[in-house]
Coordinates of C-alpha atoms in Angstrom, one line a residue:
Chain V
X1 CA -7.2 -98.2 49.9
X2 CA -9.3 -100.7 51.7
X3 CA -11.1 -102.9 49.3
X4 CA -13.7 -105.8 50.3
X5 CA -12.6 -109.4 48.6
X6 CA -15.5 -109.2 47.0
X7 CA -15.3 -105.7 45.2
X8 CA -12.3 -106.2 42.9
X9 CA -15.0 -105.9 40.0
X10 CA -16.2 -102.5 41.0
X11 CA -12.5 -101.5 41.4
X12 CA -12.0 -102.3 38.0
X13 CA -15.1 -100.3 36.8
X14 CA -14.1 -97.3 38.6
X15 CA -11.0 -97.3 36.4
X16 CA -13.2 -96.0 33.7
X17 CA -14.0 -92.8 35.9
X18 CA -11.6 -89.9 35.3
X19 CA -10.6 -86.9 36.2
X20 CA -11.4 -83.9 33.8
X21 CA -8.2 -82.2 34.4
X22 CA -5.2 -84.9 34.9
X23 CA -6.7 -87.8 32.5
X24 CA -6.2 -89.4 35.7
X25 CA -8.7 -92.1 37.0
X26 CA -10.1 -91.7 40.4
X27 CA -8.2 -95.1 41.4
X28 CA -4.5 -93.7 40.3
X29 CA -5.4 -90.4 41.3
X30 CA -5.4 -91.8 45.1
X31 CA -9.0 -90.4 45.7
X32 CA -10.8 -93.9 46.5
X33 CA -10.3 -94.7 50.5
X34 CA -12.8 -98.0 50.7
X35 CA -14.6 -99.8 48.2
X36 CA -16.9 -103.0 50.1
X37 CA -19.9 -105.1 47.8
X38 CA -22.4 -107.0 49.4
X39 CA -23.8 -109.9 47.2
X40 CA -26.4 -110.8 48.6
X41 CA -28.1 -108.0 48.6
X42 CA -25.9 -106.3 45.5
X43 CA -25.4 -103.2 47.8
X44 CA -21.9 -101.4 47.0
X45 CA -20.3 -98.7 49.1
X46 CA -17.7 -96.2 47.8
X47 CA -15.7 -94.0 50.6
X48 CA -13.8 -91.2 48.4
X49 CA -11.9 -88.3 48.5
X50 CA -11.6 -84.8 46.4
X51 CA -8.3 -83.6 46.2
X52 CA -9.4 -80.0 48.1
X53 CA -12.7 -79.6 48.9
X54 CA -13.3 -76.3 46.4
X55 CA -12.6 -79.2 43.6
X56 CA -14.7 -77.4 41.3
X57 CA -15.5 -81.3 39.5
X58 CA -16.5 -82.3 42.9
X59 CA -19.8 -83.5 41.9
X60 CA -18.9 -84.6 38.4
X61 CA -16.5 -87.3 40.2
X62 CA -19.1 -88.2 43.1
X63 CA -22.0 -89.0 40.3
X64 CA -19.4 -90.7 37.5
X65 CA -18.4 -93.4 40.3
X66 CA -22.4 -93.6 40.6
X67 CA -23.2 -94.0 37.1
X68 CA -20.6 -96.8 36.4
X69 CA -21.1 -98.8 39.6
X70 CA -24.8 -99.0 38.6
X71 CA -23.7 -100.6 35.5
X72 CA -21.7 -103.5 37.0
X73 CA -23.5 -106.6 37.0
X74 CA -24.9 -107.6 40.9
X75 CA -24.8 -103.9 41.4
X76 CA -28.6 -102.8 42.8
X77 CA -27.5 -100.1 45.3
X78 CA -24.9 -98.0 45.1
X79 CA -24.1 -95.2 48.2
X80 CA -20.8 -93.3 47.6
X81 CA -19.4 -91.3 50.4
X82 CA -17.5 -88.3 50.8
X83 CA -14.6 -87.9 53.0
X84 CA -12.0 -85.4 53.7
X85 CA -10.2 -87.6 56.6
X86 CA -7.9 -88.0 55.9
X87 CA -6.8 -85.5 53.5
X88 CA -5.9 -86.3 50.0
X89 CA -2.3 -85.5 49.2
X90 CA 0.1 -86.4 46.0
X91 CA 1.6 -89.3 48.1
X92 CA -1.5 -91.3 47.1
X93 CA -1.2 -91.1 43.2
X94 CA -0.3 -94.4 42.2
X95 CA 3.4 -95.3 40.4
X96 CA 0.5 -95.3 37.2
X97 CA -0.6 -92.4 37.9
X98 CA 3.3 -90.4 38.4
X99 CA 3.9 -92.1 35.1
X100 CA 1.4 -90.8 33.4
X101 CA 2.0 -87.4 34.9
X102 CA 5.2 -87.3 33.8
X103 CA 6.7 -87.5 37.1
X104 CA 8.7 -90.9 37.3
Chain U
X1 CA -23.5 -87.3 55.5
X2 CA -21.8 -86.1 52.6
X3 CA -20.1 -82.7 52.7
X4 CA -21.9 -80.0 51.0
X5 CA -19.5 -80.2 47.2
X6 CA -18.5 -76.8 46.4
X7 CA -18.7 -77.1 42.8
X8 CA -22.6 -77.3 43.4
X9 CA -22.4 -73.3 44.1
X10 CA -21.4 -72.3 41.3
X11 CA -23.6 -69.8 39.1
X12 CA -25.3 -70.8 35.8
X13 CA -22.9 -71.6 32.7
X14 CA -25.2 -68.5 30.8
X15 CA -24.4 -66.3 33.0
X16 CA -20.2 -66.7 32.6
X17 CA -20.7 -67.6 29.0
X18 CA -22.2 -63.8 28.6
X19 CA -19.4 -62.2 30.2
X20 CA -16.4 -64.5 28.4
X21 CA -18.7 -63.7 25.4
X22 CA -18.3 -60.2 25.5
X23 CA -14.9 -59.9 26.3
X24 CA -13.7 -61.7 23.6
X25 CA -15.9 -59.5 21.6
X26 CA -13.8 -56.6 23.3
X27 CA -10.5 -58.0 22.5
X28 CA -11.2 -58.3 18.5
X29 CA -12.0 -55.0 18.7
X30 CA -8.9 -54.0 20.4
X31 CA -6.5 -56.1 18.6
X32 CA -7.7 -54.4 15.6
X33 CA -7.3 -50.8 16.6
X34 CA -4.2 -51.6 18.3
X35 CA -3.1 -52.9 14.6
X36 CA -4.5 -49.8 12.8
X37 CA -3.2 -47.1 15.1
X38 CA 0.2 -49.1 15.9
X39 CA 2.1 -46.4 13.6
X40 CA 0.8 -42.8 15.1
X41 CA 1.4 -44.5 18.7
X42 CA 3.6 -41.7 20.0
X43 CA 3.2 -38.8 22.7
X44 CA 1.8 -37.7 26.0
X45 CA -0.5 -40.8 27.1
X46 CA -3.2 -37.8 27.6
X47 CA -4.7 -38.3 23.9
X48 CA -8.2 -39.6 22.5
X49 CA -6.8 -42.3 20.8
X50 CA -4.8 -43.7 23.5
X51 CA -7.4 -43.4 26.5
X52 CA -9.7 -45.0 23.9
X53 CA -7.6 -48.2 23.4
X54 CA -6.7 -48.2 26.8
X55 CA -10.3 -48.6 27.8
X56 CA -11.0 -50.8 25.3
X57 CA -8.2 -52.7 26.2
X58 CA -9.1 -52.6 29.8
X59 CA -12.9 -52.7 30.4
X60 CA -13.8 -54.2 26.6
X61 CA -11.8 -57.2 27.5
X62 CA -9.8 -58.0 30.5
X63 CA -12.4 -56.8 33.0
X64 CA -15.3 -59.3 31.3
X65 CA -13.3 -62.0 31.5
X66 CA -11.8 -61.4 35.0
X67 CA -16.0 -60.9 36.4
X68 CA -17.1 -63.7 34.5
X69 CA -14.0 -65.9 36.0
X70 CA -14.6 -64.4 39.7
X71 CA -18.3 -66.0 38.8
X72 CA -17.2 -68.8 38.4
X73 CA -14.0 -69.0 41.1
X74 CA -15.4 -67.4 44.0
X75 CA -18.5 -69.7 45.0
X76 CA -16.7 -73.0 44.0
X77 CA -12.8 -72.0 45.7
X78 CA -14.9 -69.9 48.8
X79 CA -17.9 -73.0 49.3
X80 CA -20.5 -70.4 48.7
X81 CA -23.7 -69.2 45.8
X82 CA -23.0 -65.4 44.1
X83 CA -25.2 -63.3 46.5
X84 CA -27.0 -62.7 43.4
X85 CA -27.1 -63.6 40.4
X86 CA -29.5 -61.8 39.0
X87 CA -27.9 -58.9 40.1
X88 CA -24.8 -59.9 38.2
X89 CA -26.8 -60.0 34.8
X90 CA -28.5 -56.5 35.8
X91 CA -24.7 -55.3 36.5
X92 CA -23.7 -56.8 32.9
X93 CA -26.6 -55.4 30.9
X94 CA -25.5 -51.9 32.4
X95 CA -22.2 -52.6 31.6
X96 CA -22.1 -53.2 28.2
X97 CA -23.8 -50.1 26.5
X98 CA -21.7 -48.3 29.5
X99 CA -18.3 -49.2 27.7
X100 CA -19.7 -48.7 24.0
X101 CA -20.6 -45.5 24.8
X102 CA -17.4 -44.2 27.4
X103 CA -15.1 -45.7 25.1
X104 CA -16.4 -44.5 21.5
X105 CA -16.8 -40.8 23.0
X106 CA -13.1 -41.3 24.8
X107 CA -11.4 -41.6 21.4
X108 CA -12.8 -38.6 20.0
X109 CA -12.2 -36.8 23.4
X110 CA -15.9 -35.8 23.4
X111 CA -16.6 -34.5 26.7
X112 CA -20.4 -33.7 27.0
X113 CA -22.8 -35.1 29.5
X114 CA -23.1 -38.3 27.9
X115 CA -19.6 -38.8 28.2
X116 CA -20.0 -38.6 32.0
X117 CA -23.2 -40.2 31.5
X118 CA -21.4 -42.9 30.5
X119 CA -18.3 -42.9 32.8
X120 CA -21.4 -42.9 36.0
X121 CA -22.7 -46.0 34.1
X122 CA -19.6 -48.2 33.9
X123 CA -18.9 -47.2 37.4
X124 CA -22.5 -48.1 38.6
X125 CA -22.3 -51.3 37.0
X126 CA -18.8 -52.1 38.3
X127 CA -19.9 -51.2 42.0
X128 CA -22.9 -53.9 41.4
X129 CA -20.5 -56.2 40.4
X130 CA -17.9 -55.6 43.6
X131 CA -20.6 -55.2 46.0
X132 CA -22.2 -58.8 45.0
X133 CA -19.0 -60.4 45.0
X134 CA -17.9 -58.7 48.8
X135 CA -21.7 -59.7 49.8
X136 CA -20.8 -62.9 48.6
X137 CA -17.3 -63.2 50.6
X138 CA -18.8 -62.0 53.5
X139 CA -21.2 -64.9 53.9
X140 CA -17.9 -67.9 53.5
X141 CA -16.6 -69.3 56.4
X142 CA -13.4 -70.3 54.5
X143 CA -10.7 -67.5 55.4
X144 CA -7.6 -68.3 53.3
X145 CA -4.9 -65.6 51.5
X146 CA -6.7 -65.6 48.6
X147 CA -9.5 -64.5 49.8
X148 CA -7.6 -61.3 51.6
X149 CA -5.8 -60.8 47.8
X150 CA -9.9 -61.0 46.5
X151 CA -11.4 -58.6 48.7
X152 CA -8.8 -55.9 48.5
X153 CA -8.9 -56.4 45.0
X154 CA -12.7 -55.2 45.0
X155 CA -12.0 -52.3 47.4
X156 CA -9.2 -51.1 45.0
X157 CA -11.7 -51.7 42.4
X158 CA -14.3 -49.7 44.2
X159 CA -11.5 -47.1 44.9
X160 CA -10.7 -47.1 40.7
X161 CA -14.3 -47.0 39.6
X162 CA -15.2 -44.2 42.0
X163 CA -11.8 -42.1 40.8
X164 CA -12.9 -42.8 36.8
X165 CA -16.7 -41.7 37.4
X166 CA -15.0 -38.4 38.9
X167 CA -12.5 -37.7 36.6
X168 CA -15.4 -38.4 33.6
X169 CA -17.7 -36.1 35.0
X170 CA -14.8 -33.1 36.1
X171 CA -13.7 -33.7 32.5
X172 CA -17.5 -32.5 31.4
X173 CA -17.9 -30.2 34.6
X174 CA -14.6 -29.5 36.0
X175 CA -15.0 -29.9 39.7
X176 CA -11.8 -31.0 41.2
X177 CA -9.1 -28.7 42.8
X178 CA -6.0 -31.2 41.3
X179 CA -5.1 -31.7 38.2
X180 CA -6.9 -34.3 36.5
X181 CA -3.6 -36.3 35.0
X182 CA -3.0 -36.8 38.2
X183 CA -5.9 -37.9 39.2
X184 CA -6.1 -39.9 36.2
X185 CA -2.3 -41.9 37.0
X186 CA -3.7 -42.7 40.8
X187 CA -7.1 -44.0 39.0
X188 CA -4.6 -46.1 36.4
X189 CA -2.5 -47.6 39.0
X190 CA -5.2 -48.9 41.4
X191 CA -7.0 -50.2 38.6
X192 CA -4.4 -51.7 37.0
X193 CA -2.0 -53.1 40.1
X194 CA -5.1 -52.4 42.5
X195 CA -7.6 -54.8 41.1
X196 CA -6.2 -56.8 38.0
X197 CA -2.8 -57.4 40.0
X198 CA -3.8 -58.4 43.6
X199 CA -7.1 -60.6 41.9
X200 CA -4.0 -62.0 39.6
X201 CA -1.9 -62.9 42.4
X202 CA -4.4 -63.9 44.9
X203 CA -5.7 -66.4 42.8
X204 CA -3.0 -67.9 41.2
X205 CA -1.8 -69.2 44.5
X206 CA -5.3 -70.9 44.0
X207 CA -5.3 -72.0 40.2
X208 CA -1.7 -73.2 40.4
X209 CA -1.9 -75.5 43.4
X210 CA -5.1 -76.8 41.4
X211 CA -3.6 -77.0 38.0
X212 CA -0.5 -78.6 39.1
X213 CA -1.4 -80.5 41.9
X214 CA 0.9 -78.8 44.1
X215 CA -0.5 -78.8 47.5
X216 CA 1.3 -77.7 50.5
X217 CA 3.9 -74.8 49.5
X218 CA 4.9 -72.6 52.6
X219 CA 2.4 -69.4 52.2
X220 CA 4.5 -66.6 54.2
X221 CA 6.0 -65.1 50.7
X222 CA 2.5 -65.0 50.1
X223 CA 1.8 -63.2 53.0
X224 CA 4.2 -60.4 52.4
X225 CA 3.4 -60.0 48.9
X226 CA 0.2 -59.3 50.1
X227 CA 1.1 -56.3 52.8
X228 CA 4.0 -54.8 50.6
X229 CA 1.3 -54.5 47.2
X230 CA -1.2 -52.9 49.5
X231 CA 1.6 -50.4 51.7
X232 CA 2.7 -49.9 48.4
X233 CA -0.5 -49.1 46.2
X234 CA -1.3 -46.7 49.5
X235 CA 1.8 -44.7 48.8
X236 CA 1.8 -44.7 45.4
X237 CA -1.7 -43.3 45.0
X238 CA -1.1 -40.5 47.4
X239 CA 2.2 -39.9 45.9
X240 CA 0.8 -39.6 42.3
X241 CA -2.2 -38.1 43.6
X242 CA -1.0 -35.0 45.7
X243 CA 1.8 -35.1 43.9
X244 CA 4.9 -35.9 46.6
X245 CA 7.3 -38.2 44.5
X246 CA 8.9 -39.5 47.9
X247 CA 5.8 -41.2 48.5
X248 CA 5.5 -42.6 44.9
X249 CA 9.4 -44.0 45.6
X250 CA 8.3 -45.7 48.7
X251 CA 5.2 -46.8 47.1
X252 CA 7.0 -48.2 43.9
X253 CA 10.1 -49.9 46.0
X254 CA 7.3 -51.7 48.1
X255 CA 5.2 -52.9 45.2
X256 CA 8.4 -54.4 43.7
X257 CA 9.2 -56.0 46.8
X258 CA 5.5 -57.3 46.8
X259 CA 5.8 -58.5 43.3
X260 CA 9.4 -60.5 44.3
X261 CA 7.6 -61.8 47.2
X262 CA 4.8 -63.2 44.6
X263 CA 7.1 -64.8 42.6
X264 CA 8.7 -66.1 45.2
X265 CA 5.9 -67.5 46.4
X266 CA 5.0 -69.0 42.7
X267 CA 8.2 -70.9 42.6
X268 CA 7.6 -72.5 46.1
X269 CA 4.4 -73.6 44.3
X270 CA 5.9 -74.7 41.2
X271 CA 9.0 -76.9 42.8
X272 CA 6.2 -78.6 44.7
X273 CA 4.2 -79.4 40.8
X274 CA 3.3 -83.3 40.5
X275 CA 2.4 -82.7 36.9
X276 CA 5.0 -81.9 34.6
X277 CA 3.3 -79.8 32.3
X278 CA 4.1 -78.1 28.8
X279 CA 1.2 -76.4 28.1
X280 CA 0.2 -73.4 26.3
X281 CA -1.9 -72.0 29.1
X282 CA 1.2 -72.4 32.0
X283 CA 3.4 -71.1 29.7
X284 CA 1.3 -68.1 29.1
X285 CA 0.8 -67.8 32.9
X286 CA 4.8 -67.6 33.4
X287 CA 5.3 -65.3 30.7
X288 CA 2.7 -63.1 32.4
X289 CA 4.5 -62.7 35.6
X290 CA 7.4 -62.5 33.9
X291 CA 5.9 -58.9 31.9
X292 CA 4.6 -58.3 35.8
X293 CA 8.7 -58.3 37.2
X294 CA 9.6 -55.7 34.2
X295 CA 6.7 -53.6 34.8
X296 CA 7.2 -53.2 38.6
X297 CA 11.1 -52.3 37.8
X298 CA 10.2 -50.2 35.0
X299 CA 7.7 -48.4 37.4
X300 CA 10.1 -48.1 40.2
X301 CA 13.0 -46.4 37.5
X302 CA 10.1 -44.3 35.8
X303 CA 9.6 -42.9 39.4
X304 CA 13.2 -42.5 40.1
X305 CA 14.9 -41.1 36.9
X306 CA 14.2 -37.7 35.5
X307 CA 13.6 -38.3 32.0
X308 CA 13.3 -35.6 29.6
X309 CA 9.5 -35.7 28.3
X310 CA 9.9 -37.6 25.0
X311 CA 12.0 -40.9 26.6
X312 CA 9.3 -40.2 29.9
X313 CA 6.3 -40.6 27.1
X314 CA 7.7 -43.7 25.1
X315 CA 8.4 -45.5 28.0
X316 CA 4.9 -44.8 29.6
X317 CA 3.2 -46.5 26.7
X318 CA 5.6 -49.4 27.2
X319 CA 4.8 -49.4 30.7
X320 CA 1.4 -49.7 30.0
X321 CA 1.5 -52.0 27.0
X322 CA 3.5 -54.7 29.5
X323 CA 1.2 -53.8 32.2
X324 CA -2.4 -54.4 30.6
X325 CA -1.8 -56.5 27.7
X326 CA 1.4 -58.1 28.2
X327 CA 0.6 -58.7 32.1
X328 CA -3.2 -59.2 32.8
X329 CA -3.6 -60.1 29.0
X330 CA -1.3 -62.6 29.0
X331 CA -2.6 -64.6 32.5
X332 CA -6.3 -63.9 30.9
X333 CA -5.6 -65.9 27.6
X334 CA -3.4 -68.4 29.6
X335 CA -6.5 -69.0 32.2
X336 CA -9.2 -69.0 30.0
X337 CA -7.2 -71.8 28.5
X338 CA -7.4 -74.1 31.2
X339 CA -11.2 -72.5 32.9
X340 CA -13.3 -72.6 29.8
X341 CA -12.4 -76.2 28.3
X342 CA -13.2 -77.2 31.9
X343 CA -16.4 -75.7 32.1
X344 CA -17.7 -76.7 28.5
X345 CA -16.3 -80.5 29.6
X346 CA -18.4 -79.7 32.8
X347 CA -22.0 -78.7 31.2
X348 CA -21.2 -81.1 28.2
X349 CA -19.3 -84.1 28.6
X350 CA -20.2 -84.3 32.4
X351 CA -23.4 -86.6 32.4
X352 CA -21.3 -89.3 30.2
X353 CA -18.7 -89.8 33.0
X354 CA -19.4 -93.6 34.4
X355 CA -21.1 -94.4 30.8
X356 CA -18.6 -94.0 28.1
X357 CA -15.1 -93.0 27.3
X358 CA -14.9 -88.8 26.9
X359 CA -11.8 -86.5 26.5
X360 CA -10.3 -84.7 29.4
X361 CA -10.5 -81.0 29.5
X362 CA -7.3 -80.4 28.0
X363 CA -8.4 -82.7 25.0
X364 CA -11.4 -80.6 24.0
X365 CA -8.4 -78.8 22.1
X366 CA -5.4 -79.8 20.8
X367 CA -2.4 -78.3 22.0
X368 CA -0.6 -76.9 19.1
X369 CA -3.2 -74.1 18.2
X370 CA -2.5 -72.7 22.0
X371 CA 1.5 -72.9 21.5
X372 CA 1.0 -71.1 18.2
X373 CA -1.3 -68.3 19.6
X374 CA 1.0 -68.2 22.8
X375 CA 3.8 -67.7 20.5
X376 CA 2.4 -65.0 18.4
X377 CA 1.5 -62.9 20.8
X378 CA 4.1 -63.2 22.9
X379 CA 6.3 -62.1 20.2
X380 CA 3.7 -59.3 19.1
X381 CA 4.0 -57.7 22.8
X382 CA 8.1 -58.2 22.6
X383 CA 8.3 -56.1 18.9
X384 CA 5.3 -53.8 19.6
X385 CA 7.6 -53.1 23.3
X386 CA 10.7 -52.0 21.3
X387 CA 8.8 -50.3 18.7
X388 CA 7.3 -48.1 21.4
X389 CA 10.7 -47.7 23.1
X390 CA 12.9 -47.1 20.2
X391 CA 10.1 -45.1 18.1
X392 CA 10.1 -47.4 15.7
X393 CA 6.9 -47.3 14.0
X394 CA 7.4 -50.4 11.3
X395 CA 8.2 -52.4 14.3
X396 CA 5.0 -51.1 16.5
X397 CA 3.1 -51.7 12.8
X398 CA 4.7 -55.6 12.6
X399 CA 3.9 -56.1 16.6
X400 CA 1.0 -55.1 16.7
X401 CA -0.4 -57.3 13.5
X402 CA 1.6 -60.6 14.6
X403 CA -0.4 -59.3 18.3
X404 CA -4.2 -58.8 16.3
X405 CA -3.6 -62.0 14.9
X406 CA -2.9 -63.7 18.0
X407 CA -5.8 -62.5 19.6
X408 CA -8.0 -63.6 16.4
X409 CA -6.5 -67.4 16.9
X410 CA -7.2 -67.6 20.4
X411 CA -11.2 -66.5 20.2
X412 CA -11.3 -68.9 17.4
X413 CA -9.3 -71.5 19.8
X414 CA -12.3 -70.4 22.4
X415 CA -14.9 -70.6 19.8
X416 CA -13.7 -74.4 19.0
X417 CA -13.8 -75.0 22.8
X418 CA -17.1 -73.6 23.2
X419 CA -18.6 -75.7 20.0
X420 CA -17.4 -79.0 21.2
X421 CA -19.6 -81.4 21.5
X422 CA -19.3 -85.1 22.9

């Protein structure tokens, strides 16, 4: 994950944005690529992933990480981007995120 | 630009609601006749009674449930809008007074033109529903193996539906130069492995990989599960239908291959799981393809063995007791556990993503009312099973109530699901 310096607050905020089926957030779930904030101009940029592209809470996801970036404070414009390169695969769950799936 | 999402396809939450609605409406009714006629369940399959229940059983609720899903499944997993949806509510409204009306006159074996009447109207409405859905594959772009398992699922549909409208009006105005029970056993099997087990199959290769987050798995089992079902279901139905039982063998051996190959294919999937999952609804799922392995050897020895008539007659209503119930009613309880908590988190708790804290899907519901409907009905299919094998009525009679009262707790499971609120 490629995060700006200046966007460890939005990271944080996109903690609070989960996934309907795992309980996962979209952070542990591996689905955030790029996160950059610009001050001056409080413009934040979100490149994310789904983890197929039939994801049928495609959309739920997309405007969630919307909704909360909005709500961080310095936050006027908020563009979230979807990618499928590269292609999201289990490797990118965090060591959080296996925990809390059970898997280590 | 962003990529067109795929869940922004999918149809209106009314228009599935309808359909789940109804077949849960369907299986309360047939959880309670398969309790009160669980005693006098005995014979040659050919009886009122018994094509009543199986109907009810089959078109009252599985096939609701399985539409409403393919709704929902085939314009979000395919990344493309139902052809029509308005003609999927047209096909419904036919639908429903269709089955009231086949089904009620089934049971008393009441064979004037209504009855055909009716048989033409379930089979009108079905065609509706198989033709949107192929209209709507044919516009995708996305060619995967579930869609192959999806559209031969609607042909063999189309094939079932056509064979039941025929044998509904020959049974009011005998037409046909064969004899209609076998007739009748071609109709069952493409029905029931035809559509139910190649939609079942195709898309659990789908659902699990989603469910489990188990991406990847090597799809050539999947592949020859696919050919075998289909060689086989072409053999079969000309073996039953003409009859020439060295077809029905060949057909039978290659189904059973086709349903190895399956699971096969379902454990590649599974050892490749990143959630480790106890829930009611997998558990279900497993024990589903699980009835699926004992009714594909069951079918292969039923065509193999001569059995005098009485074992040939109990083990035929096993065979379809594990087949409809036990097998598609099993993976359609199991499913509806994960799809509908999903899509009442979808319409309801949705818009608060990003704002406040909201339960999961899987929280809308606790787990233990799932494990204990799993449970009871699970255990109402094993004793009803034996009953019907063994001719043990008071064990059909205790199956089939612990089996009623498992389908009770899991529409009032759904019920809770569907009056959640955040």
């Amino acid at each position: 994950m490629k995060i700006d310096p200046n966007a460890w607050p939005l990271v944080d905020a996109l903690h609070d944005v989960h996934d309907p089926e795992t309980g996962l957030d979209v952070v542990d779930m591996g689905l955030v690529y790029e996160v950059a904030f610009r001050p001056e101009d409080g413009a934040a940029r979100v490149v994310m992933t789904l983890t197929t592209p039939a994801c049928p809470a495609g959309g739920v996801l997309l405007d969630g990480v919307e909704r909360r970036l909005r709500e961080v404070e310095g936050v006027r414009r908020v563009e979230v981007e979807l990618t499928f390169e590269p292609r999201w695969s289990t490797e990118r769950i965090s060591e959080a995120g296996r925990r809390a799936l059970g898997w280590s | 630009m962003n990529p067109v999402l795929a869940s922004r396809h999918a149809p209106s939450f009314a228009l599935i609601q309808a359909h789940f609605g109804a077949g849960l409406a369907g299986a309360c009714l047939f959880a309670a006749t398969l309790g009160a006629k669980a005693l006098s369940l005995e014979g040659h399959f050919f009886q009122g009674a018994f094509l009543g229940l199986v109907h009810l059983c089959v078109l009252g609720w599985l096939m609701p449930i399985a539409v409403g899903a393919m709704h929902q499944l085939v314009p979000v997993v395919f990344e493309v809008p139902v052809r029509s949806e308005r003609l999927a509510w047209t096909a419904l409204g036919l639908y429903v007074p269709g089955v009231a009306a086949l089904v009620a006159q089934m049971w008393t074996l009441h064979n004037g033109w209504t009855f055909a009447a009716a048989g033409v109207l379930v089979a009108a409405s079905l065609w509706l529903y198989a033709a949107n859905l192929l209209a709507t594959l044919a516009r995708t772009r996305t060619r995967t193996l579930t869609g192959c398992y999806v559209i031969a699922a609607l042909i063999w549909l189309l094939v079932a539906v056509t064979l039941g409208a025929g044998l509904a009006v020959h049974l009011h105005a005998p037409w046909l130069r064969i004899n209609h029970l076998q007739l009748l056993r071609v109709h069952a099997h493409t029905a029931g492995f035809g559509f139910f087990g190649l939609l079942i199959m195709g898309v659990a290769f789908r659902l699990l990989e989603m469910f489990l987050l188990a991406y990847g798995a090597d799809e050539r089992a999947g592949r020859i599960a696919f050919l075998a079902t289909n060689a086989g279901l072409v053999l079969v139905s000309f073996g039953l239908g003409l009859p020439a039982r060295a077809l029905t063998l060949a057909g039978a051996g290659a189904i059973t291959a086709g349903v190895i190959a399956f699971l096969v294919q379902v454990r590649l999937i599974w050892r490749r799981r990143t959630r480790r999952t106890g829930e009611a609804a997998q558990a279900l799922t497993l024990a589903s393809f699980a009835h699926l392995l004992v009714v594909a050897l069951l079918g292969a020895a039923l065509a193999l063995l001569d059995l005098e008539q009485e074992t040939l007659d109990r083990l035929t209503l096993a065979y379809g007791l594990l087949a409809l119930p036990g097998f598609v009613g099993s993976v359609v309880v199991g499913q509806l556990y994960k799809i509908l908590p999903f899509l009442v988190w979808l319409h309801r708790f949705a818009p608060y993503v990003g704002l406040k804290q909201v339960p999961s899907a899987g929280e809308i519901l606790p787990e233990g009312p799932r494990r204990l409907q799993a449970i009871a009905m699970q255990l109402g299919l094993a004793l009803l099973a034996v009953g019907l094998v063994a001719a043990l009525p008071w064990l059909r009679a205790a199956g089939a109530t612990i089996f009623a009262a498992s389908i009770l707790l899991a529409t009032r499971n759904f019920v809770r699901i569907l009056r959640s609120q955040p």
